[in-house]
Amino acid sequence: MRSRFLMPLIAFGLLSLTSCSDTFLDPFENDGRYYSLYGFIDASETVHHLRVIQVTRFAEEILADRPDTRNFDAQVTTTDLTSGETTRWTHQLRQLSDGSYGHIFTGRFLARQGRTYRLEILRSDGKMTTAETTVPRFPTTIPNPDRLFFPYEASPDSSFSARVILPDIASPWDMTLFYDLQGLNVEVPYGRVGSRTADGGWAFDVDMQRDAPLMRSFLNLGPADPLPLLHAITLQIRALDSNWDPPGGVFDPEILAQPGVMSNVVDGYGFFGSVGLYQYTWIAPPQ
């Protein structure tokens, strides 16, 4: 599941970094911008990654892992602004999917929901690029409706669907439903479906008729075989921090590629965000 979630984000991040680093930038006349960066911290993980590119006259292109390409003038730290705890990230030159190499920093810590983390990238001469992100804290607001899915048995002929409204969750990235069929949990990926509501929440449709074939396939059942009784459905959402929320809730590459549309980096380029995890379970009431 994590790889499915990461790939679009990484692709967008590399697009952003490429657009920044391809611009003609003089290290001495670059409006005080020292690094391009892209990465995020994840409340469901304890290992986080960040790519950092030094802003120079020419775009970074590292084609080989050699002693001279491994050196990188940057010290990367994050500080939990609530506790004051600081983590120093470790550096490694790593090969990327296109065969080239990039400077990747890894931080190992638990990103706590609701807390703000300050990223600092410090150059040896004291110049610094910074960014802050607040890991989403999800409210206790109950989705509407708070009871779903009647009757309790999904069948090939079931035409049941329902619109689910998620108050106070403005920007889900990846959504998954887990169907509990008499103790057998079936994962059904939904991705980023739905749209922003007028009051700043999110709405999407659960379609049991569409999901039933996936349940059958997972359970190795034939098209006419009845599914086990439905005991519960769990909704899992990976949601982005408020700074990462695209205009209108829509990830439009043409809009996002414009300079400054989505960047929280001070004295640099790119983006540093965070991801939170929200879960809610609908339990079938007693019959």
mmCIF file of C-alpha atoms in Angstrom:
data_model
loop_
_atom_site.group_PDB
_atom_site.id
_atom_site.type_symbol
_atom_site.label_atom_id
_atom_site.label_comp_id
_atom_site.label_asym_id
_atom_site.label_seq_id
_atom_site.Cartn_x
_atom_site.Cartn_y
_atom_site.Cartn_z
ATOM 1 C CA MET A 1 0.000 0.000 0.000
ATOM 2 C CA ARG A 2 2.795 2.399 0.866
ATOM 3 C CA SER A 3 4.404 2.135 -2.584
ATOM 4 C CA ARG A 4 1.068 2.896 -4.269
ATOM 5 C CA PHE A 5 0.779 5.989 -2.124
ATOM 6 C CA LEU A 6 4.360 7.167 -2.553
ATOM 7 C CA MET A 7 4.839 6.966 -6.307
ATOM 8 C CA PRO A 8 2.564 9.875 -7.365
ATOM 9 C CA LEU A 9 3.947 12.054 -4.592
ATOM 10 C CA ILE A 10 7.548 11.311 -5.517
ATOM 11 C CA ALA A 11 6.795 11.896 -9.190
ATOM 12 C CA PHE A 12 5.306 15.297 -8.396
ATOM 13 C CA GLY A 13 8.247 16.103 -6.139
ATOM 14 C CA LEU A 14 10.795 15.271 -8.794
ATOM 15 C CA LEU A 15 8.860 17.402 -11.270
ATOM 16 C CA SER A 16 9.048 20.308 -8.841
ATOM 17 C CA LEU A 17 12.746 19.802 -8.208
ATOM 18 C CA THR A 18 13.512 19.522 -11.899
ATOM 19 C CA SER A 19 11.676 22.720 -12.705
ATOM 20 C CA CYS A 20 13.633 24.539 -9.994
ATOM 21 C CA SER A 21 17.077 23.177 -10.706
ATOM 22 C CA ASP A 22 16.801 23.588 -14.486
ATOM 23 C CA THR A 23 16.445 27.344 -14.042
ATOM 24 C CA PHE A 24 19.666 29.324 -14.512
ATOM 25 C CA LEU A 25 20.701 30.023 -10.918
ATOM 26 C CA ASP A 26 23.891 31.749 -9.894
ATOM 27 C CA PRO A 27 25.123 30.661 -6.432
ATOM 28 C CA PHE A 28 25.978 34.268 -5.631
ATOM 29 C CA GLU A 29 22.922 35.907 -7.225
ATOM 30 C CA ASN A 30 20.099 33.536 -6.461
ATOM 31 C CA ASP A 31 17.869 35.643 -4.192
ATOM 32 C CA GLY A 32 19.242 33.904 -1.108
ATOM 33 C CA ARG A 33 18.033 30.421 -2.098
ATOM 34 C CA TYR A 34 20.484 27.704 -1.183
ATOM 35 C CA TYR A 35 18.822 24.310 -1.623
ATOM 36 C CA SER A 36 15.984 22.637 -3.502
ATOM 37 C CA LEU A 37 14.332 19.883 -1.519
ATOM 38 C CA TYR A 38 11.459 17.451 -1.605
ATOM 39 C CA GLY A 39 10.220 15.007 0.994
ATOM 40 C CA PHE A 40 7.741 14.418 3.762
ATOM 41 C CA ILE A 41 7.322 12.841 7.171
ATOM 42 C CA ASP A 42 4.679 10.177 7.744
ATOM 43 C CA ALA A 43 2.812 9.611 11.017
ATOM 44 C CA SER A 44 2.544 5.886 10.243
ATOM 45 C CA GLU A 45 6.306 5.431 9.688
ATOM 46 C CA THR A 46 9.467 5.870 11.733
ATOM 47 C CA VAL A 47 11.848 6.284 8.769
ATOM 48 C CA HIS A 48 11.511 9.344 6.522
ATOM 49 C CA HIS A 49 13.393 10.460 3.398
ATOM 50 C CA LEU A 50 14.286 13.815 1.885
ATOM 51 C CA ARG A 51 16.065 14.646 -1.373
ATOM 52 C CA VAL A 52 18.224 17.757 -1.292
ATOM 53 C CA ILE A 53 19.830 19.540 -4.257
ATOM 54 C CA GLN A 54 22.248 22.405 -3.844
ATOM 55 C CA VAL A 55 21.266 25.462 -5.876
ATOM 56 C CA THR A 56 24.138 26.213 -8.236
ATOM 57 C CA ARG A 57 24.731 27.778 -11.624
ATOM 58 C CA PHE A 58 24.033 24.487 -13.403
ATOM 59 C CA ALA A 59 21.458 21.745 -12.819
ATOM 60 C CA GLU A 60 22.626 18.817 -10.707
ATOM 61 C CA GLU A 61 23.350 15.704 -12.749
ATOM 62 C CA ILE A 62 25.234 12.920 -10.962
ATOM 63 C CA LEU A 63 25.853 9.948 -13.237
ATOM 64 C CA ALA A 64 28.225 7.881 -11.081
ATOM 65 C CA ASP A 65 28.857 6.999 -7.456
ATOM 66 C CA ARG A 66 32.407 8.232 -6.895
ATOM 67 C CA PRO A 67 34.202 9.663 -3.852
ATOM 68 C CA ASP A 68 33.966 13.196 -5.284
ATOM 69 C CA THR A 69 30.196 12.936 -5.900
ATOM 70 C CA ARG A 70 29.418 11.525 -2.451
ATOM 71 C CA ASN A 71 30.372 14.693 -0.612
ATOM 72 C CA PHE A 72 27.566 17.130 0.068
ATOM 73 C CA ASP A 73 27.760 20.364 2.029
ATOM 74 C CA ALA A 74 24.625 20.164 4.170
ATOM 75 C CA GLN A 75 23.602 19.229 7.696
ATOM 76 C CA VAL A 76 19.909 18.318 7.886
ATOM 77 C CA THR A 77 17.897 18.329 11.118
ATOM 78 C CA THR A 78 14.249 18.372 12.167
ATOM 79 C CA THR A 79 13.025 19.728 15.479
ATOM 80 C CA ASP A 80 9.748 18.883 17.178
ATOM 81 C CA LEU A 81 8.636 22.386 18.202
ATOM 82 C CA THR A 82 6.496 20.961 21.010
ATOM 83 C CA SER A 83 9.116 18.836 22.768
ATOM 84 C CA GLY A 84 12.232 20.557 21.447
ATOM 85 C CA GLU A 85 13.694 17.204 20.410
ATOM 86 C CA THR A 86 16.039 17.482 17.429
ATOM 87 C CA THR A 87 16.885 14.668 15.009
ATOM 88 C CA ARG A 88 19.901 14.779 12.715
ATOM 89 C CA TRP A 89 19.283 13.114 9.346
ATOM 90 C CA THR A 90 21.904 10.853 7.772
ATOM 91 C CA HIS A 91 23.180 11.393 4.241
ATOM 92 C CA GLN A 92 23.663 8.902 1.434
ATOM 93 C CA LEU A 93 24.215 9.149 -2.312
ATOM 94 C CA ARG A 94 21.593 6.839 -3.802
ATOM 95 C CA GLN A 95 20.731 5.729 -7.303
ATOM 96 C CA LEU A 96 17.381 7.000 -8.594
ATOM 97 C CA SER A 97 14.868 5.314 -10.882
ATOM 98 C CA ASP A 98 16.296 7.005 -13.986
ATOM 99 C CA GLY A 99 19.797 5.649 -13.283
ATOM 100 C CA SER A 100 21.247 8.931 -12.041
ATOM 101 C CA TYR A 101 22.145 9.601 -8.404
ATOM 102 C CA GLY A 102 20.784 11.963 -5.800
ATOM 103 C CA HIS A 103 21.636 13.118 -2.305
ATOM 104 C CA ILE A 104 19.087 11.513 0.018
ATOM 105 C CA PHE A 105 18.792 12.246 3.727
ATOM 106 C CA THR A 106 17.078 9.833 6.112
ATOM 107 C CA GLY A 107 15.511 10.740 9.455
ATOM 108 C CA ARG A 108 14.498 8.153 12.032
ATOM 109 C CA PHE A 109 11.816 9.282 14.488
ATOM 110 C CA LEU A 110 8.099 9.039 15.200
ATOM 111 C CA ALA A 111 6.209 11.956 13.644
ATOM 112 C CA ARG A 112 3.386 12.722 16.046
ATOM 113 C CA GLN A 113 0.024 13.926 14.787
ATOM 114 C CA GLY A 114 -0.750 17.523 15.615
ATOM 115 C CA ARG A 115 2.875 18.529 16.124
ATOM 116 C CA THR A 116 4.887 20.976 14.034
ATOM 117 C CA TYR A 117 8.336 20.001 12.790
ATOM 118 C CA ARG A 118 10.935 22.496 11.623
ATOM 119 C CA LEU A 119 13.385 21.336 8.964
ATOM 120 C CA GLU A 120 16.784 23.050 8.775
ATOM 121 C CA ILE A 121 19.362 22.471 6.032
ATOM 122 C CA LEU A 122 22.569 24.155 7.160
ATOM 123 C CA ARG A 123 25.513 24.892 4.869
ATOM 124 C CA SER A 124 29.050 24.998 6.271
ATOM 125 C CA ASP A 125 29.202 28.785 5.823
ATOM 126 C CA GLY A 126 26.097 29.234 7.991
ATOM 127 C CA LYS A 127 23.589 29.754 5.171
ATOM 128 C CA MET A 128 20.352 27.892 5.827
ATOM 129 C CA THR A 129 17.204 26.688 4.067
ATOM 130 C CA THR A 130 14.192 25.935 6.293
ATOM 131 C CA ALA A 131 10.618 24.640 6.147
ATOM 132 C CA GLU A 132 7.907 23.687 8.636
ATOM 133 C CA THR A 133 5.083 21.174 8.518
ATOM 134 C CA THR A 134 2.323 20.293 10.984
ATOM 135 C CA VAL A 135 1.332 16.629 10.908
ATOM 136 C CA PRO A 136 -2.463 16.427 10.454
ATOM 137 C CA ARG A 137 -4.435 15.820 13.630
ATOM 138 C CA PHE A 138 -7.749 14.259 12.784
ATOM 139 C CA PRO A 139 -10.891 15.346 14.597
ATOM 140 C CA THR A 140 -13.248 12.989 16.374
ATOM 141 C CA THR A 141 -15.978 14.074 13.973
ATOM 142 C CA ILE A 142 -17.992 11.080 12.784
ATOM 143 C CA PRO A 143 -18.436 10.646 9.012
ATOM 144 C CA ASN A 144 -21.927 11.094 7.666
ATOM 145 C CA PRO A 145 -23.701 8.709 7.657
ATOM 146 C CA ASP A 146 -22.461 7.040 10.823
ATOM 147 C CA ARG A 147 -24.223 3.755 9.968
ATOM 148 C CA LEU A 148 -24.015 2.153 6.556
ATOM 149 C CA PHE A 149 -24.528 -0.926 4.483
ATOM 150 C CA PHE A 150 -27.931 -2.554 4.649
ATOM 151 C CA PRO A 151 -28.566 -5.402 4.102
ATOM 152 C CA TYR A 152 -25.513 -6.968 5.709
ATOM 153 C CA GLU A 153 -24.643 -9.345 2.887
ATOM 154 C CA ALA A 154 -23.083 -8.129 -0.343
ATOM 155 C CA SER A 155 -24.183 -10.031 -3.420
ATOM 156 C CA PRO A 156 -23.554 -9.713 -7.160
ATOM 157 C CA ASP A 157 -26.980 -8.120 -7.482
ATOM 158 C CA SER A 158 -26.454 -5.611 -4.698
ATOM 159 C CA SER A 159 -26.873 -2.089 -5.995
ATOM 160 C CA PHE A 160 -26.114 -0.504 -2.658
ATOM 161 C CA SER A 161 -24.078 2.677 -2.699
ATOM 162 C CA ALA A 162 -23.755 5.554 -0.284
ATOM 163 C CA ARG A 163 -22.178 8.996 -0.285
ATOM 164 C CA VAL A 164 -19.797 9.403 2.635
ATOM 165 C CA ILE A 165 -19.019 12.925 3.852
ATOM 166 C CA LEU A 166 -15.850 13.455 5.881
ATOM 167 C CA PRO A 167 -16.074 16.700 7.860
ATOM 168 C CA ASP A 168 -12.799 18.527 8.563
ATOM 169 C CA ILE A 169 -10.723 16.326 6.230
ATOM 170 C CA ALA A 170 -9.949 18.664 3.374
ATOM 171 C CA SER A 171 -7.255 16.787 1.486
ATOM 172 C CA PRO A 172 -7.192 12.981 1.574
ATOM 173 C CA TRP A 173 -4.583 11.472 -0.689
ATOM 174 C CA ASP A 174 -5.134 7.744 -0.493
ATOM 175 C CA MET A 175 -8.279 5.996 0.763
ATOM 176 C CA THR A 176 -8.801 2.288 1.392
ATOM 177 C CA LEU A 177 -11.802 0.284 2.563
ATOM 178 C CA PHE A 178 -11.342 -2.902 4.571
ATOM 179 C CA TYR A 179 -14.405 -5.177 4.463
ATOM 180 C CA ASP A 180 -14.733 -7.503 7.464
ATOM 181 C CA LEU A 181 -16.545 -10.549 6.083
ATOM 182 C CA GLN A 182 -17.042 -12.803 9.087
ATOM 183 C CA GLY A 183 -13.471 -12.205 10.213
ATOM 184 C CA LEU A 184 -11.957 -12.232 6.719
ATOM 185 C CA ASN A 185 -10.599 -8.765 5.940
ATOM 186 C CA VAL A 186 -10.638 -7.742 2.290
ATOM 187 C CA GLU A 187 -8.724 -4.617 1.252
ATOM 188 C CA VAL A 188 -10.305 -2.523 -1.510
ATOM 189 C CA PRO A 189 -8.223 0.467 -2.698
ATOM 190 C CA TYR A 190 -10.148 3.635 -3.523
ATOM 191 C CA GLY A 191 -7.281 6.061 -4.129
ATOM 192 C CA ARG A 192 -8.053 9.776 -4.125
ATOM 193 C CA VAL A 193 -11.679 9.701 -5.240
ATOM 194 C CA GLY A 194 -14.382 12.240 -4.521
ATOM 195 C CA SER A 195 -14.293 16.010 -4.243
ATOM 196 C CA ARG A 196 -14.124 18.925 -1.839
ATOM 197 C CA THR A 197 -17.362 19.935 -0.121
ATOM 198 C CA ALA A 198 -18.530 23.515 0.263
ATOM 199 C CA ASP A 199 -17.728 23.519 3.991
ATOM 200 C CA GLY A 200 -14.161 22.290 3.538
ATOM 201 C CA GLY A 201 -14.660 18.545 4.018
ATOM 202 C CA TRP A 202 -14.454 15.709 1.527
ATOM 203 C CA ALA A 203 -17.149 13.524 -0.051
ATOM 204 C CA PHE A 204 -16.929 10.258 -1.967
ATOM 205 C CA ASP A 205 -19.140 7.309 -2.896
ATOM 206 C CA VAL A 206 -18.889 3.771 -1.534
ATOM 207 C CA ASP A 207 -20.181 1.346 -4.158
ATOM 208 C CA MET A 208 -20.707 -2.170 -2.847
ATOM 209 C CA GLN A 209 -21.757 -3.509 -6.244
ATOM 210 C CA ARG A 210 -18.435 -2.420 -7.702
ATOM 211 C CA ASP A 211 -16.460 -3.741 -4.710
ATOM 212 C CA ALA A 212 -18.142 -7.167 -4.533
ATOM 213 C CA PRO A 213 -16.120 -8.697 -7.442
ATOM 214 C CA LEU A 214 -12.890 -7.631 -5.728
ATOM 215 C CA MET A 215 -14.045 -9.342 -2.533
ATOM 216 C CA ARG A 216 -14.843 -12.512 -4.461
ATOM 217 C CA SER A 217 -11.490 -12.486 -6.194
ATOM 218 C CA PHE A 218 -9.676 -12.074 -2.886
ATOM 219 C CA LEU A 219 -11.635 -14.953 -1.346
ATOM 220 C CA ASN A 220 -11.316 -17.161 -4.469
ATOM 221 C CA LEU A 221 -15.081 -17.263 -4.934
ATOM 222 C CA GLY A 222 -16.970 -17.662 -8.183
ATOM 223 C CA PRO A 223 -19.275 -14.961 -9.636
ATOM 224 C CA ALA A 224 -22.384 -16.723 -8.278
ATOM 225 C CA ASP A 225 -20.957 -17.678 -4.879
ATOM 226 C CA PRO A 226 -22.460 -15.780 -1.950
ATOM 227 C CA LEU A 227 -20.138 -13.599 0.079
ATOM 228 C CA PRO A 228 -19.842 -14.084 3.849
ATOM 229 C CA LEU A 229 -21.893 -11.763 6.014
ATOM 230 C CA LEU A 230 -20.566 -8.259 6.342
ATOM 231 C CA HIS A 231 -19.623 -7.467 9.955
ATOM 232 C CA ALA A 232 -17.847 -4.134 9.567
ATOM 233 C CA ILE A 233 -16.165 -1.758 7.151
ATOM 234 C CA THR A 234 -13.075 0.252 8.068
ATOM 235 C CA LEU A 235 -12.124 3.372 6.181
ATOM 236 C CA GLN A 236 -8.426 4.256 6.218
ATOM 237 C CA ILE A 237 -7.281 7.635 4.947
ATOM 238 C CA ARG A 238 -3.804 8.990 4.405
ATOM 239 C CA ALA A 239 -4.249 12.753 4.409
ATOM 240 C CA LEU A 240 -1.905 15.627 3.597
ATOM 241 C CA ASP A 241 -1.033 18.563 5.797
ATOM 242 C CA SER A 242 -2.742 21.889 5.135
ATOM 243 C CA ASN A 243 0.253 23.360 3.259
ATOM 244 C CA TRP A 244 0.131 20.449 0.833
ATOM 245 C CA ASP A 245 -3.491 21.019 -0.082
ATOM 246 C CA PRO A 246 -3.624 21.850 -3.812
ATOM 247 C CA PRO A 247 -5.803 24.700 -5.098
ATOM 248 C CA GLY A 248 -9.417 23.515 -5.024
ATOM 249 C CA GLY A 249 -8.292 20.098 -3.840
ATOM 250 C CA VAL A 250 -7.218 19.156 -7.379
ATOM 251 C CA PHE A 251 -3.688 18.005 -8.271
ATOM 252 C CA ASP A 252 -3.404 19.714 -11.662
ATOM 253 C CA PRO A 253 0.214 19.410 -12.927
ATOM 254 C CA GLU A 254 -0.112 22.532 -15.083
ATOM 255 C CA ILE A 255 -1.150 24.594 -12.065
ATOM 256 C CA LEU A 256 1.259 23.014 -9.605
ATOM 257 C CA ALA A 257 4.223 23.468 -11.952
ATOM 258 C CA GLN A 258 3.899 27.240 -11.662
ATOM 259 C CA PRO A 259 6.591 28.708 -9.367
ATOM 260 C CA GLY A 260 5.373 29.412 -5.861
ATOM 261 C CA VAL A 261 2.013 27.643 -6.143
ATOM 262 C CA MET A 262 2.947 25.011 -3.582
ATOM 263 C CA SER A 263 6.119 25.691 -1.618
ATOM 264 C CA ASN A 264 6.692 26.157 2.100
ATOM 265 C CA VAL A 265 10.469 26.421 1.817
ATOM 266 C CA VAL A 266 12.260 29.524 3.109
ATOM 267 C CA ASP A 267 15.488 30.471 1.303
ATOM 268 C CA GLY A 268 15.115 27.552 -1.080
ATOM 269 C CA TYR A 269 12.840 25.722 -3.475
ATOM 270 C CA GLY A 270 10.592 22.672 -3.294
ATOM 271 C CA PHE A 271 8.334 21.346 -0.569
ATOM 272 C CA PHE A 272 8.497 19.618 2.807
ATOM 273 C CA GLY A 273 5.201 18.118 3.968
ATOM 274 C CA SER A 274 3.641 15.566 6.273
ATOM 275 C CA VAL A 275 1.070 12.797 6.097
ATOM 276 C CA GLY A 276 -1.378 11.712 8.789
ATOM 277 C CA LEU A 277 -3.411 8.535 9.165
ATOM 278 C CA TYR A 278 -7.151 8.472 9.924
ATOM 279 C CA GLN A 279 -9.356 5.422 10.482
ATOM 280 C CA TYR A 280 -13.055 4.959 11.095
ATOM 281 C CA THR A 281 -15.029 1.721 11.383
ATOM 282 C CA TRP A 282 -18.691 1.180 10.634
ATOM 283 C CA ILE A 283 -19.955 -1.822 12.605
ATOM 284 C CA ALA A 284 -23.142 -3.546 11.550
ATOM 285 C CA PRO A 285 -25.750 -3.083 14.300
ATOM 286 C CA PRO A 286 -27.432 -6.139 15.836
ATOM 287 C CA GLN A 287 -30.120 -7.586 13.588
#
